[in-house]
Amino acid sequence: MSDTATPAQIPAQTTAQTPARQRNADRELNAARLLRASAKHSYDPLTEIDWSAPVDPDHYALPAHRVALYGTPLWERLDERARARLSVHQFASTTAAGIWFELVLMEGLIRHVYAGDLTTGHAQYALTEVADECRHSTMFARYITATGYPSARPTRRADRLGKLHFLLNDTTMTFAGAIFVEEFTDAMQREMVRDESLQPLARSVARIHVVEEARHIGYAKPELERRWAAMPAARQAVFRRALALLARQAVAEIVHPRVYALAGLDPAAARRAAEANPHWRQARIDWARKALEFFTDLGVLTPATARSWRRAALLP
């Protein structure tokens, strides 16, 4: 009898385990790459940024055409300094939304590795990402304080949605939400980093966030791909619609109504003007493009759910 087993003689569990072993090996390779990058390119915003530098009231924090009210009659009513201040408050509101989402993400990452093997690179990178997000949240809070924006709290609706996510403990949604939010803010902040006319403090915050969030996206994408491939079709259908809802709220959160009140505008009227503003719609479409291309390729975004993304002004 031959000592070499034929395919029929190989135990079924051995062949069934091969894909799982390969997935774990791929996970570890990706984690090792991300851990190396983290060791080389991590920043402490408390020391990397000069927080004592005065904030010039005439400096925009965002390019003018990316401010939600740009080009509207309300925008025309504001003088140049008020427009610049509106841009600063809009970016401060975006950083406040960033704190909200990063707290949700950190909780999801901790739950993701809680019952796992913390000796793996995959788990250790998750903890490294939590450390990054702690620093980012502190950085955002310092920016809010430096600019005089009055609060880092989210809207009541976002607060309820975050608490619901804690209860549901949907790790797959955590990764999908991270991809959307991080790609969206990455596109916005890359524009800021390139524009040397903008407020130096805002550009410093954006630069650090861009460098470190690229790694977080590189961690979340393959994890979502693995989980999506194993998800039953019925759950995929529910997931598609839930993700569109989450993305819509995340984008709505970046311009809190208090931004308009601080400019002396009626918040309700200003929100309506922003929602009808083609410039602001185009900004959101541009910033969402990379995430939505990924979701489309994966099958998360389909023609059947495109309407929801279009209503959120994230698709043309």
PDB file of N, CA, C and O in Angstrom, residues 6 10 53 73 116 119 144 154 180 209 215 217 232 296 300 309:
ATOM      1  N   THR A   6      -4.365   9.440  -1.165  1.00  0.00           N
ATOM      2  CA  THR A   6      -5.053  10.014  -2.317  1.00  0.00           C
ATOM      3  C   THR A   6      -5.985  11.098  -1.821  1.00  0.00           C
ATOM      4  O   THR A   6      -6.317  11.165  -0.633  1.00  0.00           O
ATOM      5  N   ILE A  10      -7.802  11.946   2.134  1.00  0.00           N
ATOM      6  CA  ILE A  10      -7.496  13.080   2.995  1.00  0.00           C
ATOM      7  C   ILE A  10      -8.734  13.419   3.818  1.00  0.00           C
ATOM      8  O   ILE A  10      -9.841  13.546   3.271  1.00  0.00           O
ATOM      9  N   ALA A  53       0.344  78.440  18.682  1.00  0.00           N
ATOM     10  CA  ALA A  53       0.327  79.427  17.597  1.00  0.00           C
ATOM     11  C   ALA A  53      -1.057  80.064  17.494  1.00  0.00           C
ATOM     12  O   ALA A  53      -2.083  79.381  17.585  1.00  0.00           O
ATOM     13  N   PRO A  73     -27.294  82.273  -1.545  1.00  0.00           N
ATOM     14  CA  PRO A  73     -27.576  83.651  -1.106  1.00  0.00           C
ATOM     15  C   PRO A  73     -27.112  83.926   0.328  1.00  0.00           C
ATOM     16  O   PRO A  73     -26.673  85.036   0.631  1.00  0.00           O
ATOM     17  N   GLY A 116     -10.418  36.923  21.195  1.00  0.00           N
ATOM     18  CA  GLY A 116      -9.453  36.338  20.279  1.00  0.00           C
ATOM     19  C   GLY A 116      -8.097  36.095  20.924  1.00  0.00           C
ATOM     20  O   GLY A 116      -7.918  36.221  22.141  1.00  0.00           O
ATOM     21  N   THR A 119      -1.983  37.227  20.986  1.00  0.00           N
ATOM     22  CA  THR A 119      -0.605  37.049  20.516  1.00  0.00           C
ATOM     23  C   THR A 119      -0.506  37.186  19.003  1.00  0.00           C
ATOM     24  O   THR A 119       0.596  37.223  18.456  1.00  0.00           O
ATOM     25  N   ILE A 144     -10.795  71.716  18.439  1.00  0.00           N
ATOM     26  CA  ILE A 144     -12.069  72.344  18.796  1.00  0.00           C
ATOM     27  C   ILE A 144     -11.855  73.444  19.824  1.00  0.00           C
ATOM     28  O   ILE A 144     -12.373  74.568  19.691  1.00  0.00           O
ATOM     29  N   PRO A 154     -21.966  65.100  19.712  1.00  0.00           N
ATOM     30  CA  PRO A 154     -22.708  64.904  18.459  1.00  0.00           C
ATOM     31  C   PRO A 154     -24.155  65.348  18.609  1.00  0.00           C
ATOM     32  O   PRO A 154     -24.596  65.730  19.704  1.00  0.00           O
ATOM     33  N   PHE A 180     -16.143  53.686   5.098  1.00  0.00           N
ATOM     34  CA  PHE A 180     -16.822  54.834   4.518  1.00  0.00           C
ATOM     35  C   PHE A 180     -16.334  56.140   5.128  1.00  0.00           C
ATOM     36  O   PHE A 180     -15.937  57.079   4.413  1.00  0.00           O
ATOM     37  N   HIS A 209      -3.846  62.966  10.377  1.00  0.00           N
ATOM     38  CA  HIS A 209      -4.973  62.053  10.222  1.00  0.00           C
ATOM     39  C   HIS A 209      -4.876  61.273   8.919  1.00  0.00           C
ATOM     40  O   HIS A 209      -5.135  60.059   8.890  1.00  0.00           O
ATOM     41  N   ARG A 215      -3.607  53.481   7.064  1.00  0.00           N
ATOM     42  CA  ARG A 215      -3.384  52.139   7.616  1.00  0.00           C
ATOM     43  C   ARG A 215      -4.689  51.523   8.108  1.00  0.00           C
ATOM     44  O   ARG A 215      -4.912  50.319   7.949  1.00  0.00           O
ATOM     45  N   ILE A 217      -7.669  51.989   6.980  1.00  0.00           N
ATOM     46  CA  ILE A 217      -8.424  51.527   5.818  1.00  0.00           C
ATOM     47  C   ILE A 217      -7.851  50.203   5.322  1.00  0.00           C
ATOM     48  O   ILE A 217      -8.592  49.279   4.951  1.00  0.00           O
ATOM     49  N   PRO A 232     -24.720  35.352   4.802  1.00  0.00           N
ATOM     50  CA  PRO A 232     -25.872  34.834   4.047  1.00  0.00           C
ATOM     51  C   PRO A 232     -26.545  35.943   3.236  1.00  0.00           C
ATOM     52  O   PRO A 232     -26.528  37.115   3.623  1.00  0.00           O
ATOM     53  N   THR A 296     -19.158  49.043  -4.317  1.00  0.00           N
ATOM     54  CA  THR A 296     -19.751  48.542  -5.561  1.00  0.00           C
ATOM     55  C   THR A 296     -19.018  47.300  -6.046  1.00  0.00           C
ATOM     56  O   THR A 296     -19.646  46.295  -6.416  1.00  0.00           O
ATOM     57  N   VAL A 300     -21.650  45.370  -2.078  1.00  0.00           N
ATOM     58  CA  VAL A 300     -22.399  45.974  -0.976  1.00  0.00           C
ATOM     59  C   VAL A 300     -23.333  47.060  -1.511  1.00  0.00           C
ATOM     60  O   VAL A 300     -24.459  47.223  -1.044  1.00  0.00           O
ATOM     61  N   TRP A 309     -28.255  55.870  -1.428  1.00  0.00           N
ATOM     62  CA  TRP A 309     -27.007  56.639  -1.443  1.00  0.00           C
ATOM     63  C   TRP A 309     -27.185  57.938  -2.215  1.00  0.00           C
ATOM     64  O   TRP A 309     -26.592  58.966  -1.856  1.00  0.00           O
TER      65      TRP A 309
END
